[in-house]
C-alpha positions as a printed NumPy array, in Angstrom:
array([[157.099,  62.676, 143.886],
       [157.305,  65.677, 141.625],
       [155.011,  64.576, 139.137],
       [152.306,  64.034, 141.961],
       [153.198,  67.778, 143.416],
       [153.002,  69.469, 139.68 ],
       [149.769,  67.452, 139.518],
       [148.346,  68.73 , 142.764],
       [149.592,  72.198, 141.897],
       [147.634,  71.822, 138.469],
       [144.595,  70.824, 140.151],
       [144.692,  73.659, 142.77 ],
       [145.067,  76.336, 140.195],
       [142.02 ,  75.083, 138.268],
       [140.062,  75.07 , 141.228],
       [141.035,  78.399, 142.054],
       [140.467,  79.627, 138.585],
       [136.677,  77.583, 138.683],
       [136.111,  79.607, 141.881],
       [137.048,  82.877, 140.22 ],
       [135.13 ,  82.337, 137.213],
       [131.771,  81.452, 139.348],
       [132.636,  84.381, 141.448],
       [132.802,  86.923, 138.431],
       [129.397,  85.207, 136.453],
       [127.807,  85.908, 139.978],
       [128.958,  89.368, 140.266],
       [128.402,  90.358, 136.788],
       [125.124,  88.879, 136.712],
       [124.343,  91.344, 139.708],
       [125.983,  94.047, 138.449],
       [125.205,  93.983, 134.702],
       [123.145,  97.344, 134.979],
       [125.039, 100.547, 135.186],
       [128.58 ,  98.97 , 135.4  ],
       [128.201,  97.545, 131.914],
       [126.67 , 100.589, 130.565],
       [129.887, 102.377, 131.545],
       [132.321,  99.679, 130.583],
       [130.405,  99.616, 127.15 ],
       [130.884, 103.422, 126.916],
       [134.651, 103.281, 128.17 ],
       [135.163, 100.453, 126.037],
       [133.681, 102.034, 122.711],
       [135.603, 105.16 , 123.38 ],
       [138.963, 103.145, 123.875],
       [138.513, 101.479, 120.73 ],
       [137.56 , 104.484, 118.787],
       [140.904, 105.798, 120.177],
       [143.031, 103.387, 119.559],
       [141.409, 103.341, 115.966],
       [142.286, 106.963, 115.538],
       [146.048, 106.234, 116.505],
       [145.208, 107.647, 120.072],
       [144.02 , 110.821, 119.183],
       [141.16 , 112.174, 120.898],
       [137.686, 111.635, 118.739],
       [135.024, 114.218, 119.226],
       [132.165, 112.797, 120.45 ],
       [128.942, 112.433, 118.127],
       [126.096, 114.843, 119.04 ],
       [123.101, 113.751, 120.497],
       [119.839, 113.484, 118.508],
       [118.189, 116.679, 118.237],
       [121.111, 118.579, 118.777],
       [123.028, 121.041, 116.171],
       [125.543, 119.329, 114.24 ],
       [127.592, 122.666, 113.682],
       [131.249, 123.335, 113.84 ],
       [133.197, 126.417, 114.981],
       [132.138, 128.472, 111.803],
       [128.32 , 127.786, 112.237],
       [128.038, 125.612, 109.248],
       [126.557, 122.254, 109.185],
       [128.963, 119.265, 109.349],
       [127.615, 116.704, 107.081],
       [129.911, 113.921, 109.123],
       [128.398, 115.018, 112.263],
       [124.784, 115.084, 111.049],
       [125.511, 111.263, 109.874],
       [127.089, 110.282, 113.149],
       [124.095, 111.652, 114.805],
       [121.735, 109.754, 112.749],
       [123.729, 106.529, 112.896],
       [121.863, 105.049, 115.9  ],
       [118.305, 106.531, 115.226],
       [115.447, 103.86 , 115.312],
       [112.771, 105.647, 112.76 ],
       [109.213, 104.492, 112.619],
       [105.974, 106.296, 110.754],
       [102.43 , 105.839, 110.544],
       [100.03 , 107.213, 107.794],
       [ 96.212, 107.081, 107.238],
       [ 94.695, 107.637, 103.844],
       [ 91.323, 108.159, 102.598],
       [ 91.26 , 106.19 ,  99.2  ],
       [ 88.456, 105.301,  96.377],
       [ 89.127, 101.72 ,  96.584],
       [ 90.602,  99.272,  99.224],
       [ 91.955,  96.793,  96.613],
       [ 93.685,  99.377,  94.388],
       [ 95.106, 101.096,  97.253],
       [ 96.377,  98.318,  99.007],
       [ 98.325,  97.083,  95.566],
       [ 99.68 , 100.736,  95.305],
       [100.89 , 100.193,  98.636],
       [102.618,  96.763,  97.919],
       [104.308,  98.555,  94.685],
       [105.695, 101.001,  96.64 ],
       [107.458,  98.809,  99.49 ],
       [108.597,  97.175,  96.385],
       [110.064,  99.842,  94.704],
       [111.94 , 101.01 ,  98.022],
       [113.278,  97.737,  98.803],
       [110.831,  96.973, 101.327],
       [108.694,  94.037, 102.329],
       [105.271,  93.644, 103.713],
       [105.121,  92.598, 107.438],
       [101.21 ,  92.338, 107.919],
       [ 98.331,  92.962, 106.031],
       [ 94.861,  93.042, 107.247],
       [ 91.615,  94.212, 104.722],
       [ 88.119,  93.662, 105.425],
       [ 84.596,  95.163, 105.63 ],
       [ 84.067,  95.278, 109.612],
       [ 83.219,  91.522, 109.487],
       [ 84.896,  88.565, 109.692],
       [ 84.967,  87.921, 105.737],
       [ 87.143,  89.615, 103.024],
       [ 85.765,  92.589, 101.297],
       [ 83.009,  92.047,  98.848],
       [ 82.831,  94.236,  95.887],
       [ 78.913,  94.739,  95.857],
       [ 78.62 ,  94.296,  99.725],
       [ 75.812,  96.711, 100.927],
       [ 76.5  ,  95.314, 104.653],
       [ 78.385,  98.363, 106.035],
       [ 79.164, 101.702, 104.663],
       [ 82.883, 101.888, 104.858],
       [ 85.914,  99.211, 104.592],
       [ 89.008,  99.508, 105.96 ],
       [ 92.496,  97.905, 105.473],
       [ 95.8  ,  98.076, 107.449],
       [ 99.185,  97.318, 105.649],
       [102.486,  97.433, 107.824],
       [105.864,  97.424, 105.547],
       [109.25 ,  97.764, 106.445],
       [111.831,  99.804, 104.248],
       [115.55 , 100.747, 104.726],
       [115.96 , 103.623, 106.969],
       [117.57 , 105.989, 104.336],
       [114.304, 105.435, 102.06 ],
       [112.062, 106.246, 104.768],
       [111.063, 109.797, 103.685],
       [110.738, 108.68 ,  99.954],
       [108.248, 105.872, 100.65 ],
       [106.236, 108.326, 102.69 ],
       [105.859, 110.854,  99.872],
       [105.099, 108.233,  97.414],
       [102.407, 106.733,  99.752],
       [100.987, 110.126, 100.236],
       [100.098, 110.167,  96.436],
       [ 98.05 , 106.969,  96.908],
       [ 95.075, 108.895,  98.369],
       [ 94.12 , 111.898, 100.789],
       [ 96.273, 112.093, 103.796],
       [ 94.286, 112.132, 106.95 ],
       [ 97.042, 111.575, 109.272],
       [101.185, 111.328, 108.934],
       [103.004, 110.758, 111.971],
       [106.716, 109.714, 112.139],
       [109.216, 109.301, 115.233],
       [112.883, 108.446, 115.96 ],
       [114.361, 106.878, 118.985],
       [118.066, 107.441, 120.018],
       [119.313, 103.686, 120.687],
       [122.917, 104.696, 120.871],
       [123.542, 104.119, 124.561],
       [121.786, 100.456, 124.204],
       [123.378,  99.677, 121.258],
       [127.254, 100.47 , 122.598],
       [126.266,  98.983, 126.104],
       [125.308,  95.573, 123.945],
       [127.851,  95.485, 121.768],
       [130.411,  96.041, 124.878],
       [128.922,  92.99 , 126.881],
       [128.619,  90.632, 123.772],
       [132.563,  91.122, 123.296],
       [133.157,  90.535, 127.345],
       [131.087,  87.52 , 126.94 ],
       [132.939,  86.001, 124.052],
       [136.353,  86.78 , 126.057],
       [134.97 ,  84.808, 129.188],
       [133.56 ,  81.834, 126.902],
       [137.121,  81.581, 125.369],
       [138.492,  81.458, 128.854],
       [136.511,  78.685, 130.148],
       [137.29 ,  76.945, 127.009],
       [140.959,  77.373, 127.7  ],
       [140.374,  76.036, 131.703],
       [138.689,  72.973, 129.96 ],
       [141.72 ,  71.825, 127.693],
       [143.911,  72.016, 131.366],
       [141.295,  70.008, 133.397],
       [142.122,  66.687, 134.543],
       [139.521,  65.868, 137.25 ],
       [135.916,  64.759, 136.119],
       [134.122,  67.115, 138.273],
       [136.173,  70.06 , 137.208],
       [135.019,  69.104, 133.589],
       [131.514,  68.843, 134.809],
       [131.564,  72.063, 136.58 ],
       [133.125,  73.871, 133.61 ],
       [131.009,  72.248, 131.003],
       [128.049,  73.616, 132.909],
       [129.443,  77.312, 133.08 ],
       [130.439,  77.25 , 129.567],
       [126.623,  76.065, 128.554],
       [125.457,  79.148, 130.647],
       [127.606,  81.574, 129.391],
       [127.081,  80.47 , 125.852],
       [123.384,  80.627, 126.263],
       [124.07 ,  84.383, 127.799],
       [126.045,  85.272, 124.702],
       [123.576,  83.964, 122.193],
       [120.984,  86.066, 123.993],
       [123.398,  89.068, 123.716],
       [123.772,  88.413, 120.204],
       [120.271,  88.242, 119.445],
       [119.676,  91.556, 121.287],
       [122.336,  93.119, 119.083],
       [121.157,  91.651, 115.847],
       [117.849,  93.428, 116.827],
       [119.022,  96.711, 117.656],
       [121.   ,  96.58 , 114.286],
       [117.749,  95.762, 112.55 ],
       [115.929,  98.623, 114.145],
       [118.631, 101.068, 113.053],
       [118.736,  99.469, 109.551],
       [115.087,  99.356, 108.638],
       [111.815, 101.513, 109.393],
       [108.33 , 100.156, 109.712],
       [105.541, 102.032, 108.025],
       [101.707, 101.413, 109.727],
       [ 99.374, 102.37 , 106.786],
       [ 95.73 , 102.654, 107.376],
       [ 93.17 , 102.728, 104.527],
       [ 89.507, 103.81 , 104.433],
       [ 87.026, 104.208, 101.865],
       [ 83.492, 104.653, 101.349],
       [ 81.882, 101.662,  99.828],
       [ 79.078, 101.459,  97.113],
       [ 75.599, 101.013,  98.831],
       [ 73.334,  98.897,  96.424],
       [ 69.706, 100.511,  97.324],
       [ 67.189,  97.42 ,  97.535],
       [ 64.296,  97.478,  94.762],
       [ 60.925,  98.923,  95.797],
       [ 58.061,  96.442,  96.47 ],
       [ 55.642,  96.248,  93.548],
       [ 52.017,  96.977,  94.885],
       [ 48.916,  95.295,  93.176],
       [ 45.198,  96.076,  93.706],
       [ 42.49 ,  98.497,  93.087],
       [ 44.496, 101.393,  94.853],
       [ 47.823, 100.513,  92.859],
       [ 45.964, 100.255,  89.442],
       [ 44.519, 103.984,  90.581],
       [ 47.794, 105.221,  91.602],
       [ 49.17 , 104.245,  88.433],
       [ 46.799, 105.629,  86.474],
       [ 46.851, 109.251,  88.096],
       [ 50.576, 108.962,  87.491],
       [ 49.941, 108.403,  83.92 ],
       [ 47.18 , 111.204,  83.689],
       [ 49.421, 113.622,  85.374],
       [ 52.523, 112.682,  83.446],
       [ 50.426, 112.725,  80.142],
       [ 48.947, 116.535,  81.118],
       [ 52.508, 117.633,  81.798],
       [ 53.779, 116.259,  78.756],
       [ 50.798, 118.273,  76.902],
       [ 51.637, 121.32 ,  78.876],
       [ 55.158, 121.128,  77.772],
       [ 54.398, 120.804,  74.137],
       [ 52.284, 123.892,  74.444],
       [ 54.488, 125.953,  76.155],
       [ 57.083, 124.906,  73.733],
       [ 54.942, 125.823,  70.745],
       [ 53.241, 129.397,  72.249],
       [ 56.104, 131.426,  71.103],
       [ 55.663, 130.469,  67.752],
       [ 51.647, 130.919,  67.821],
       [ 52.09 , 134.49 ,  68.901],
       [ 54.798, 135.3  ,  66.203],
       [ 52.569, 133.439,  63.774],
       [ 49.487, 135.521,  64.824],
       [ 51.474, 138.774,  64.976],
       [ 52.596, 138.381,  61.352],
       [ 49.867, 136.528,  59.795],
       [ 46.871, 138.526,  60.797],
       [ 47.862, 141.873,  58.993],
       [ 48.714, 139.755,  55.748],
       [ 45.333, 138.122,  56.155],
       [ 43.514, 141.277,  56.689],
       [ 45.212, 143.053,  53.918],
       [ 44.212, 140.018,  51.435],
       [ 40.45 , 140.379,  52.489],
       [ 40.274, 143.827,  51.729],
       [ 41.933, 143.429,  48.312],
       [ 39.356, 140.662,  47.619],
       [ 36.522, 142.924,  48.57 ],
       [ 37.379, 145.602,  46.326],
       [ 37.337, 143.354,  43.414],
       [ 34.083, 142.156,  43.984],
       [ 32.52 , 145.357,  44.149],
       [ 32.928, 146.742,  40.76 ],
       [ 31.953, 143.411,  39.294],
       [ 28.783, 143.55 ,  41.195],
       [ 28.089, 147.142,  40.26 ],
       [ 28.91 , 146.351,  36.321],
       [ 26.308, 143.405,  36.366],
       [ 23.202, 145.755,  38.026]])
């Protein structure tokens, strides 16, 4: 009789526990908005106070606020705390000489800053890749998205700016502190809830109770996995920063060869061109020699005149003596 009574008491306690778990799960599903946010902030504040030995810890300043102390100086610890939950991203548009060479430089800069290439799209406005001798379109383009550690974002942007001419450079920061703390608190609460359900399963003796607890455990484990994935995504957003790089360049346009005409008019045109070219060449030579001809006349004409007069004087006495 005593054993039956204890078994009935245990069964009743398990039934009450299962009902309470189901009720708490329904309430937590409907009130997971503002209440979980407040609980997350309270839990984070209590954890920080317990780690500090019960002493009050000053709250970290929000993004965009001034991290200054009582003396007006910038506090490096406060600045680090204000950027701890910042998710940063950037974009840059460059005008380059060659798309392929610029894309290779972007990949090298990403590797030098411990980054990875998330996506790459290079084309000439059509469906195929860029052709070196393509004359179909006047411009080519390229888009590369890389991801670098958050503390190397500014250094990577400065290196990318040297790849070509900067047309546009933008950066943005998103403060995810509230969402991060809220999600972390919900993960801890859900882990504790999963542990409680597992503890109840070890005490269950009725098959109906086991089935109910297994169903509830599966649902809560799924919720826990979703929250852990959300928290991991937030950590990745804070730890790494994406950079979208747009490349634009003017392609080399190959002009088509002119059609060679034939016939009488084509021959006449070619002959006239040859005649005008010859006359132009002859006039060029005459123009080049004309200064030298003028100089020769200026110097040579007086000399010729003097020599002629001397010869005339010599021949006149000889004629007189012979007569």
